[in-house]
PDB file of C-alpha atoms in Angstrom:
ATOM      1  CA  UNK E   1     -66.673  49.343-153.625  1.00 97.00           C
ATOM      2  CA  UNK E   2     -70.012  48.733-153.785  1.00 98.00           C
ATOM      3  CA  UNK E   3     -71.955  45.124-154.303  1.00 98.00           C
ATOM      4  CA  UNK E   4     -75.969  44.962-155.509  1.00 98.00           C
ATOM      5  CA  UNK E   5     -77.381  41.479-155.441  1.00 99.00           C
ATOM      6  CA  UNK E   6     -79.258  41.764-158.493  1.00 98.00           C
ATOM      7  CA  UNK E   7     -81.141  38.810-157.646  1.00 98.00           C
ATOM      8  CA  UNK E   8     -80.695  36.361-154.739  1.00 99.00           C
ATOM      9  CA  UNK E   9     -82.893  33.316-156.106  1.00 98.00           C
ATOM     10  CA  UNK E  10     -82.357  29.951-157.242  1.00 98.00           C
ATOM     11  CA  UNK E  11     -83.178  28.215-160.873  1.00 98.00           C
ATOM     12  CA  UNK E  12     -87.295  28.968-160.548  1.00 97.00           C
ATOM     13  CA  UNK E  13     -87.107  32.131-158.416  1.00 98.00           C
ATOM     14  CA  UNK E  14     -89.368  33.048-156.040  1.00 98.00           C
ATOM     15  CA  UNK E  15     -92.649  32.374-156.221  1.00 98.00           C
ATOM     16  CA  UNK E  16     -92.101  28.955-158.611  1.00 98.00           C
ATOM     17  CA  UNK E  17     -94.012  28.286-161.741  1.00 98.00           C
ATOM     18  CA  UNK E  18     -94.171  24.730-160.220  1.00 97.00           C
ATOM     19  CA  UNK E  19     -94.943  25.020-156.501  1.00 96.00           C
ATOM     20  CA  UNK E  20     -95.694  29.029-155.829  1.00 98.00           C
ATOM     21  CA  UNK E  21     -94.279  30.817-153.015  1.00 98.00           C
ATOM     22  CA  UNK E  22     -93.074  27.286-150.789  1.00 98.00           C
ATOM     23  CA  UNK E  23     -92.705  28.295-147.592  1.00 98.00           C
ATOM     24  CA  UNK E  24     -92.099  31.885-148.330  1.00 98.00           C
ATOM     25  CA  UNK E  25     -94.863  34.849-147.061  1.00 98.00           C
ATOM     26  CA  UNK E  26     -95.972  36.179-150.328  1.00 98.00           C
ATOM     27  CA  UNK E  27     -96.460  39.562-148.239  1.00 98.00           C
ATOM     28  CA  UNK E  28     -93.255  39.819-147.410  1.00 98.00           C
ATOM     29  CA  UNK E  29     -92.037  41.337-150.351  1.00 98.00           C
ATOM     30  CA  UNK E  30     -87.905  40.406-149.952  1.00 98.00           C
ATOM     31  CA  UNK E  31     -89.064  36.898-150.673  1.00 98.00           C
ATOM     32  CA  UNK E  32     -89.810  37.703-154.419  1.00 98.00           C
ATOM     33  CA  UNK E  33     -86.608  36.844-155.880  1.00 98.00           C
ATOM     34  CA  UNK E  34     -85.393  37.277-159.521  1.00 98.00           C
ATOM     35  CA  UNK E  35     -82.305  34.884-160.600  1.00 98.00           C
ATOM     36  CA  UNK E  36     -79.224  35.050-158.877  1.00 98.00           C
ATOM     37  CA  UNK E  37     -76.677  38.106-160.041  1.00 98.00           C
ATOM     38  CA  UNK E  38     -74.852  40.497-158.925  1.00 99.00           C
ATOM     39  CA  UNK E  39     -73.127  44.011-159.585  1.00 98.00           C
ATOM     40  CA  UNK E  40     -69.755  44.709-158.780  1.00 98.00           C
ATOM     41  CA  UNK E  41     -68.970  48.415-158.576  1.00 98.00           C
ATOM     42  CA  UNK E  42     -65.708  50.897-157.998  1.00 98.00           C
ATOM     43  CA  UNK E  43     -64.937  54.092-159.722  1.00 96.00           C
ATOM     44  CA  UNK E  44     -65.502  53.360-163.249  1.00 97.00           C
ATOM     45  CA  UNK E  45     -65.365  49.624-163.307  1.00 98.00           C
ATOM     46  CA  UNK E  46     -68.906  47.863-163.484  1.00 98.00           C
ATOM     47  CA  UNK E  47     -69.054  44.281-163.289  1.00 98.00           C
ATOM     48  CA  UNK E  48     -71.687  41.810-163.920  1.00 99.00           C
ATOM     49  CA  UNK E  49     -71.876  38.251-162.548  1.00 99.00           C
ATOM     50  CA  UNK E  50     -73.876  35.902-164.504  1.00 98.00           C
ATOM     51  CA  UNK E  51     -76.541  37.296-167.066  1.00 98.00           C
ATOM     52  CA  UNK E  52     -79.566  35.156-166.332  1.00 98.00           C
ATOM     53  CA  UNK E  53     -83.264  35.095-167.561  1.00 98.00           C
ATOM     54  CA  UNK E  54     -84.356  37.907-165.700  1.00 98.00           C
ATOM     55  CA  UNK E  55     -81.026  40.177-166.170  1.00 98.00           C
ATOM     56  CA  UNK E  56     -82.924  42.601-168.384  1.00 98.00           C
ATOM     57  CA  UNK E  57     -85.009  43.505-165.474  1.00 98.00           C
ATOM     58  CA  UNK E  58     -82.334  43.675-163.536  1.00 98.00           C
ATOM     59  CA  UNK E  59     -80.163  46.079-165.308  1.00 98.00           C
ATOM     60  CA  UNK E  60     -83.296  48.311-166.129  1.00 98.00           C
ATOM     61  CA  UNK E  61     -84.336  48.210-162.111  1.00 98.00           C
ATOM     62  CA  UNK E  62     -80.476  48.827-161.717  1.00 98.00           C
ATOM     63  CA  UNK E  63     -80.306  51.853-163.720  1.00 97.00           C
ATOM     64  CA  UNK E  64     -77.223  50.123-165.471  1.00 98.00           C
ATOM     65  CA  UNK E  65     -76.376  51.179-169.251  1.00 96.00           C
ATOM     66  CA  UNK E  66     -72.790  50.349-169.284  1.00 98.00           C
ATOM     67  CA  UNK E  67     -70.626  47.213-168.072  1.00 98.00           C
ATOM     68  CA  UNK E  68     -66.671  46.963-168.158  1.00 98.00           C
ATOM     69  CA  UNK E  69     -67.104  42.813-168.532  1.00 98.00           C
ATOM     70  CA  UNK E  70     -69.529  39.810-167.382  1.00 99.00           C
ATOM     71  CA  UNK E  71     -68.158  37.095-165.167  1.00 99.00           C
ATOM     72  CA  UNK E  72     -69.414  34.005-165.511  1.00 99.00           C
ATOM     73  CA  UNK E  73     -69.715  31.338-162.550  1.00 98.00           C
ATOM     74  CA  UNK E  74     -71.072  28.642-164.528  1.00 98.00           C
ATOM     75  CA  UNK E  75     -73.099  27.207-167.863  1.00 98.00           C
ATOM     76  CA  UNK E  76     -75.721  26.814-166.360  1.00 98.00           C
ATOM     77  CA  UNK E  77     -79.269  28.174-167.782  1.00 98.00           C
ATOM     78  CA  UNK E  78     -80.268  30.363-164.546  1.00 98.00           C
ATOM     79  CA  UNK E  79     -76.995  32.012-165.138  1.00 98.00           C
ATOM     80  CA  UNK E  80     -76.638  32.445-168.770  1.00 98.00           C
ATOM     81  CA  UNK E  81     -79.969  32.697-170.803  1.00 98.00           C
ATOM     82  CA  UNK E  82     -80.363  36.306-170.605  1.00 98.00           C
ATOM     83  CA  UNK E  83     -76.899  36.850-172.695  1.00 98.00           C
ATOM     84  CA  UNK E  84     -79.106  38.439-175.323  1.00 97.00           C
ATOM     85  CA  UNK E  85     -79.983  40.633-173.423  1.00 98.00           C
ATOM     86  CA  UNK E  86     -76.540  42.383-173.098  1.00 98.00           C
ATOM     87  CA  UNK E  87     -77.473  43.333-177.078  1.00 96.00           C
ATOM     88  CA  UNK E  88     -78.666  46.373-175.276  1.00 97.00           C
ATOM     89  CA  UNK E  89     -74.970  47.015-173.590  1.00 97.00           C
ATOM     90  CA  UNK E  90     -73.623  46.992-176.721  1.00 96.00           C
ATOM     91  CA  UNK E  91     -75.682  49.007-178.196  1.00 95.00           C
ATOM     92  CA  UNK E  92     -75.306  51.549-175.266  1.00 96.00           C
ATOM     93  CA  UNK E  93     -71.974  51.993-175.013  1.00 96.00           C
ATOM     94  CA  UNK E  94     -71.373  51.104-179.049  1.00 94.00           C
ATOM     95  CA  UNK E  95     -68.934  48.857-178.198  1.00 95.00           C
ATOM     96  CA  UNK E  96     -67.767  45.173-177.038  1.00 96.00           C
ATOM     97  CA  UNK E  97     -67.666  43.842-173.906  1.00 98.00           C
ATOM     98  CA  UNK E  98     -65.627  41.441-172.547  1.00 98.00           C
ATOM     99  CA  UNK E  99     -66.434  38.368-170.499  1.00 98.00           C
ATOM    100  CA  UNK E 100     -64.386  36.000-168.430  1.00 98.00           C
ATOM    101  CA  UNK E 101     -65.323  32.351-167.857  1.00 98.00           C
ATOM    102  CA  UNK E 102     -63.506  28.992-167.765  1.00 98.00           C
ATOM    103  CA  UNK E 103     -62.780  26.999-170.677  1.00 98.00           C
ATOM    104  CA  UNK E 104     -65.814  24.775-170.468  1.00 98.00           C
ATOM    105  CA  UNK E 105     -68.007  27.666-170.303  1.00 98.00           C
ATOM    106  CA  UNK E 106     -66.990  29.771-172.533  1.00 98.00           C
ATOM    107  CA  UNK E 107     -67.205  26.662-175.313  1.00 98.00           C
ATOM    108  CA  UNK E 108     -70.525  26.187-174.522  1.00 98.00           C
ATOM    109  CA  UNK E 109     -71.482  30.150-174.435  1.00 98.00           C
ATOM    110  CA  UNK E 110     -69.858  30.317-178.034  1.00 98.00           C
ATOM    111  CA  UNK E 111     -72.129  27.143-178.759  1.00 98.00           C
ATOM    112  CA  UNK E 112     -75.202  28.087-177.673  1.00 97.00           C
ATOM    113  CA  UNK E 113     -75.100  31.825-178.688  1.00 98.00           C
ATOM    114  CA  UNK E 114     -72.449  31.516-181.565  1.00 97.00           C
ATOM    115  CA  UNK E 115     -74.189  34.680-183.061  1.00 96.00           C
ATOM    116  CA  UNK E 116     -72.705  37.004-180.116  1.00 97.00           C
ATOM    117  CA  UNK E 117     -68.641  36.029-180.578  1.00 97.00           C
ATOM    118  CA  UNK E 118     -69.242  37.321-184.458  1.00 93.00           C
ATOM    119  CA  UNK E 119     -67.646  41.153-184.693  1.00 88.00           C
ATOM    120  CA  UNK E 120     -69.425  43.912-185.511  1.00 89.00           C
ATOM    121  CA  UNK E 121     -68.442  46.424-188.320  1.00 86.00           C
ATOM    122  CA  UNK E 122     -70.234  50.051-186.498  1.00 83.00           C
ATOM    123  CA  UNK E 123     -69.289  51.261-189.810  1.00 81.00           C
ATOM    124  CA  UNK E 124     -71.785  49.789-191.818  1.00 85.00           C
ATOM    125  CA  UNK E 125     -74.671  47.992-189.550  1.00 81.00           C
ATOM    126  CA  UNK E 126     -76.366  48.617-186.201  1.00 82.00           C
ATOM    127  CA  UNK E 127     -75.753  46.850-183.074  1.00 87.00           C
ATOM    128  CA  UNK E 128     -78.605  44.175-183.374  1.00 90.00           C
ATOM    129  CA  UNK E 129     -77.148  41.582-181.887  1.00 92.00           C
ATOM    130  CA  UNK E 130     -74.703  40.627-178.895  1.00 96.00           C
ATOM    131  CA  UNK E 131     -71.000  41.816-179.459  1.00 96.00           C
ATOM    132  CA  UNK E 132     -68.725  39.469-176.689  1.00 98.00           C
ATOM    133  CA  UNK E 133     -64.999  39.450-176.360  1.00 98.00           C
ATOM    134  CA  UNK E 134     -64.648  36.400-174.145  1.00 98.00           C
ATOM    135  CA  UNK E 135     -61.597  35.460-171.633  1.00 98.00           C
ATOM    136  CA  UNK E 136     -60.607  32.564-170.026  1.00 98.00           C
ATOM    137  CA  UNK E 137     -60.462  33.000-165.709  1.00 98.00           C
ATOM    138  CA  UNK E 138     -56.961  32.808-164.429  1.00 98.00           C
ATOM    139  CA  UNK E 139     -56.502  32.492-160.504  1.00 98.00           C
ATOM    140  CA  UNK E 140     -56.110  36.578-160.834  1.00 98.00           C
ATOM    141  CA  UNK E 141     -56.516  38.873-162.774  1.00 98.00           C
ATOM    142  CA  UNK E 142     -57.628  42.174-164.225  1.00 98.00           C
ATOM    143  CA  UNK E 143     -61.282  43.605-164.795  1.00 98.00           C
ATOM    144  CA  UNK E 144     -60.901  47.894-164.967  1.00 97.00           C
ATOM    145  CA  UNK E 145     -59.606  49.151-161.613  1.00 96.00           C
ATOM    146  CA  UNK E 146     -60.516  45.636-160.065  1.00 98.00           C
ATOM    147  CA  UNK E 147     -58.270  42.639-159.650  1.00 98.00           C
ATOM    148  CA  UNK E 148     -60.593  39.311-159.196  1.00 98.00           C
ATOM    149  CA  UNK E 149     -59.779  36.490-157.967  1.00 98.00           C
ATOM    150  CA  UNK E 150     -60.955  33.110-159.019  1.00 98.00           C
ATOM    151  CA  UNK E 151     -61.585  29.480-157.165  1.00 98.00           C
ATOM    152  CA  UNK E 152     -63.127  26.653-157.954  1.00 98.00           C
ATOM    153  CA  UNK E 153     -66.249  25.001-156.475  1.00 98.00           C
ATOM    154  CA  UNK E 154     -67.516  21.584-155.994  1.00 98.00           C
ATOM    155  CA  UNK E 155     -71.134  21.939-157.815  1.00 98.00           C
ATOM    156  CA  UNK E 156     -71.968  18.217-157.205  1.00 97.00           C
ATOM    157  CA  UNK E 157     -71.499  17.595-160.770  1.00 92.00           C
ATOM    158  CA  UNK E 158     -69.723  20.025-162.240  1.00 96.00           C
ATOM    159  CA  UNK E 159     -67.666  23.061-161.052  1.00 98.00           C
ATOM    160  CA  UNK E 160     -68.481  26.257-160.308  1.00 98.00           C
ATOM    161  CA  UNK E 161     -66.658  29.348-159.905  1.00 98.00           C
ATOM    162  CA  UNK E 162     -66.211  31.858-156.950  1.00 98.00           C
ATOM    163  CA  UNK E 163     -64.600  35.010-157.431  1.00 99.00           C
ATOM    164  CA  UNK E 164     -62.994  37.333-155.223  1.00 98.00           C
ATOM    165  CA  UNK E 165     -62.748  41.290-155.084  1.00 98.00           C
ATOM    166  CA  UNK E 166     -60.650  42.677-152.196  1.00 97.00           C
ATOM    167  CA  UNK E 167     -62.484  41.874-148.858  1.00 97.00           C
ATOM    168  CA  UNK E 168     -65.759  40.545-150.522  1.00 98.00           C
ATOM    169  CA  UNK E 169     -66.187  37.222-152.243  1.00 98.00           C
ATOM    170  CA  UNK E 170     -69.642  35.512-153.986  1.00 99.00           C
ATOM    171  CA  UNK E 171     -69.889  32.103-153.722  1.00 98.00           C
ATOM    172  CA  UNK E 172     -72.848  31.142-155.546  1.00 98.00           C
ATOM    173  CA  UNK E 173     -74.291  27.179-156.770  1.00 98.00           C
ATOM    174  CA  UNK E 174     -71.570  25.887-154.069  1.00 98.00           C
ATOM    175  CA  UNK E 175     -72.070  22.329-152.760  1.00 98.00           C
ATOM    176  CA  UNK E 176     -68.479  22.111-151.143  1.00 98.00           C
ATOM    177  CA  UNK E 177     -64.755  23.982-150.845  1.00 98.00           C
ATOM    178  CA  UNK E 178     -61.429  22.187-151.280  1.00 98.00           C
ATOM    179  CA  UNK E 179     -59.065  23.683-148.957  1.00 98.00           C
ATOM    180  CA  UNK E 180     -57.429  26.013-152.162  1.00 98.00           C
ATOM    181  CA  UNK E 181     -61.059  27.436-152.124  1.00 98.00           C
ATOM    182  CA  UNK E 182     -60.685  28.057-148.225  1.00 98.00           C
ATOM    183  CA  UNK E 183     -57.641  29.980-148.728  1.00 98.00           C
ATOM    184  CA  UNK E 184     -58.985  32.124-151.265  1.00 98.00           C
ATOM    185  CA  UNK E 185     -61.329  33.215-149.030  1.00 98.00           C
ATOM    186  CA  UNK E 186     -58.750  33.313-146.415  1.00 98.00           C
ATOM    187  CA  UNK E 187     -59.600  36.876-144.671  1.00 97.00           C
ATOM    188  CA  UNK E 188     -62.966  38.266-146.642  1.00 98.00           C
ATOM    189  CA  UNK E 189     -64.508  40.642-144.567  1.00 98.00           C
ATOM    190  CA  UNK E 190     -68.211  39.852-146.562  1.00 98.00           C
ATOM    191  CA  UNK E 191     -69.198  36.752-148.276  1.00 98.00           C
ATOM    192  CA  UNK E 192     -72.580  35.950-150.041  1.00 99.00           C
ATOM    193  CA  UNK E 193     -73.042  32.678-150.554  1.00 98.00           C
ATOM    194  CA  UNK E 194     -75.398  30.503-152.321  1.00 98.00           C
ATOM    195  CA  UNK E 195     -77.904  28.104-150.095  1.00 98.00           C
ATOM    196  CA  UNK E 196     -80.870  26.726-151.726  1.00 98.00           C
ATOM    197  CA  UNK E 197     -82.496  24.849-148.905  1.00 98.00           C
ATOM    198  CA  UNK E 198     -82.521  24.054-145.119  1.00 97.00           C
ATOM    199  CA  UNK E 199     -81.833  20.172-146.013  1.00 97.00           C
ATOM    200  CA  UNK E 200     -79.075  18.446-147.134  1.00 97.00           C
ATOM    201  CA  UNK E 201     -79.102  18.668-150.817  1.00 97.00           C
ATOM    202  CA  UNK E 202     -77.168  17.263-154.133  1.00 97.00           C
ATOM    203  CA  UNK E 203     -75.338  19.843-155.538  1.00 97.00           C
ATOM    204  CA  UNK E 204     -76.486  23.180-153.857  1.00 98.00           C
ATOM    205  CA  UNK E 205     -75.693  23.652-149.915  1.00 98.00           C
ATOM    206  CA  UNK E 206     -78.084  23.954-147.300  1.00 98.00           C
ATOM    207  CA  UNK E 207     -78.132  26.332-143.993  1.00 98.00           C
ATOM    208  CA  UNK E 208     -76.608  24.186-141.351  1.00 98.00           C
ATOM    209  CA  UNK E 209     -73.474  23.992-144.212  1.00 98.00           C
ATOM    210  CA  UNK E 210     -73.349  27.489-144.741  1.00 98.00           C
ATOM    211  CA  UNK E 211     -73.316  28.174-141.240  1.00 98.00           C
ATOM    212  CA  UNK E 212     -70.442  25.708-140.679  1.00 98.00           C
ATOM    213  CA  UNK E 213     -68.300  27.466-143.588  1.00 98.00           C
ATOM    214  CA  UNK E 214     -69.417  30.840-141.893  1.00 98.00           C
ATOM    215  CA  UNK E 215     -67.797  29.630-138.832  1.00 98.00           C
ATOM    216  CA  UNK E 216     -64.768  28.695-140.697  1.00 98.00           C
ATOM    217  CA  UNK E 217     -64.356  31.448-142.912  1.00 98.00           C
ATOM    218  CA  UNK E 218     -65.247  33.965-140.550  1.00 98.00           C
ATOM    219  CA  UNK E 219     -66.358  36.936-142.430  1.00 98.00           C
ATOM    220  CA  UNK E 220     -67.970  39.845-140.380  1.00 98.00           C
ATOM    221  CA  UNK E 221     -70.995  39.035-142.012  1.00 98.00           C
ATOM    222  CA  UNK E 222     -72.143  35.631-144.481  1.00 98.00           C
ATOM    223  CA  UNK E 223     -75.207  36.675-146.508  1.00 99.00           C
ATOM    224  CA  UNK E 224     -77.429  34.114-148.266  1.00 99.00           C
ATOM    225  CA  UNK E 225     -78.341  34.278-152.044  1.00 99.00           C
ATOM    226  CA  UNK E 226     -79.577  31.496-154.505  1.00 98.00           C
ATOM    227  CA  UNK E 227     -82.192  30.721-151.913  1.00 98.00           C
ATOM    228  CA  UNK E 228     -85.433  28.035-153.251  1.00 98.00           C
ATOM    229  CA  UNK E 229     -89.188  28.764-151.663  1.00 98.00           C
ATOM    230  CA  UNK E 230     -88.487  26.629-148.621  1.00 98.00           C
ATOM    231  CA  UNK E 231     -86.302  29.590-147.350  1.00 98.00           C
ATOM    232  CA  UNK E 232     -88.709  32.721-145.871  1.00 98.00           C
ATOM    233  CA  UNK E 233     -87.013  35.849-145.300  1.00 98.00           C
ATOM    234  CA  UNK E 234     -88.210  36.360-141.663  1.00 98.00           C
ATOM    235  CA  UNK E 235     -87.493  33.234-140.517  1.00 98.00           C
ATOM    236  CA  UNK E 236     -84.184  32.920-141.879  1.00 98.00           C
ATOM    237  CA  UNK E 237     -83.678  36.512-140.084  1.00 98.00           C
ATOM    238  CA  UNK E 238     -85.118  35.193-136.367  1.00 98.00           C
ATOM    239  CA  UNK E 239     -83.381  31.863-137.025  1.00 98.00           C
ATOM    240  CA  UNK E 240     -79.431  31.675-138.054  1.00 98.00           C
ATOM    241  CA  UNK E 241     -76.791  32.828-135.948  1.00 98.00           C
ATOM    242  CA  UNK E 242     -75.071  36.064-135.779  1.00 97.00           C
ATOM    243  CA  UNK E 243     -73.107  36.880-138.620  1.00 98.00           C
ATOM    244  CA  UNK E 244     -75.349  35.513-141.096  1.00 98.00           C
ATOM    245  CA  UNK E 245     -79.013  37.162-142.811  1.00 98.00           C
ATOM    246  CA  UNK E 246     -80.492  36.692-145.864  1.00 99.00           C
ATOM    247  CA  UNK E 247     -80.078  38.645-148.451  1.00 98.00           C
ATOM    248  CA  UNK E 248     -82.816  40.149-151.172  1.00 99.00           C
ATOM    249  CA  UNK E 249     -83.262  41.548-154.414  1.00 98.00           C
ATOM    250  CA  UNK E 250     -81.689  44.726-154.896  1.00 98.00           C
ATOM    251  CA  UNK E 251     -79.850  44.657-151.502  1.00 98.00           C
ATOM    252  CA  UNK E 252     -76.207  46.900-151.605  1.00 98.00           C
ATOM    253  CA  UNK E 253     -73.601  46.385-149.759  1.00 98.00           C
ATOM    254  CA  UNK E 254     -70.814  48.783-149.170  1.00 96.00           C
ATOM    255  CA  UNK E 255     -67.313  46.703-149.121  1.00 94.00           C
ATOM    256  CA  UNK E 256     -64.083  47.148-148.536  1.00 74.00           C
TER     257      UNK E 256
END
């Protein structure tokens, strides 16, 4: 199985509208970070995680034409205002595509983007907008070739949603884990997780957390996603313990 972080940064990305590049080297290029996503893929089975406001980019840098569903983690507008986009999906593989999400989500999705849960007719008009088949998450189930598993997170104040596949789980806009979140991660062998700052923070974790789930957890390797401009690369890299890095756009990891 292989995993592509699509894009490892937080609600502005990397460099900000608002405040630039932070603390981040602009010449370092792994600190230019799109919104967080990733790409989930074995065999035949593609999956996408969250279709934010730079997913077209990310598809297109991805090389990534067809999708067997979209998981969604939350409502959230970082990880949800590029569902036009998938339009192009569609239109690719002339067909729907499925997406999974919990109840909340999904009701906003339909909404916010009513449009896309409308069917199609191939017969008698072109794919011009987005064609979604949506599902609601169950604590397992089936995507393709892939089982995922699902667990909730404490987002501060709302919930989140982490989702396992075999050894690897993604654990993005996390502020805390209930212990049925712990088990569910109970034996991952790699686990990105989302940490938007190196001080304490309302609903997003910081690096002395993640480093204390890390310890807990114990995955061969933690790697760092949904990072804000205070977080440079290189110093993440010379600073956290072993175990843990930072990850970057475009980054693949080969799991288990």
């Amino acid at each position: 199985m292989r995993v592509t972080l699509l894009g490892t940064g937080a609600a502005g990305g990397v460099p900000m509208l608002s405040v630039g590049w932070g603390a981040c080297d602009p010449a370092e290029p792994r600190n230019r970070r799109l919104r967080s996503s990733i790409l989930v893929e074995d065999g035949d089975t593609r999956i996408l995680v969250d279709s934010g406001p730079d997913v077209r980019e990310q598809l297109l840098t991805a090389d990534v034409r067809h999708l067997t569903a979209v998981l969604y983690t939350h409502a959230h507008a970082d990880h949800i205002h590029g569902l036009d986009e998938l339009r192009e999906i569609n239109r690719a593989m002339r067909a729907p595509l499925d997406i999974w999400g919990d109840a909340d989500t999904l009701a906003d999705l339909q909404h916010r983007f009513a449009y896309a849960f409308e069917g199609i007719d191939l017969a008698t008009q072109p794919i011009f907008r987005p064609w979604l088949i949506p599902h609601e998450l169950a604590p397992s189930f089936q995507v393709g070739g892939l089982t995922v598993r699902s667990f909730a997170q404490d987002h501060g104040w709302t919930t989140s949603w982490g989702f396992r596949f075999g050894d690897f789980a993604y654990s993005t806009d996390v502020l805390s884990l209930d212990e049925a979140a712990f088990a569910a991660l109970a034996g991952v062998r790699t686990w990105v997780v989302g940490c938007l700052t190196d001080q304490p923070h309302s609903t997003h974790a910081h690096v002395a957390k993640v480093v204390d789930w890390h310890g807990r957890v114990g995955p061969a390797r933690t790697i760092l996603t949904h990072m804000g401009p205070g977080l440079d690369y290189r110093t993440l890299c010379d600073t956290l313990p072993a175990g843990i890095e930072p990850g970057y756009d475009g980054m693949v990891l080969d799991v288990a």
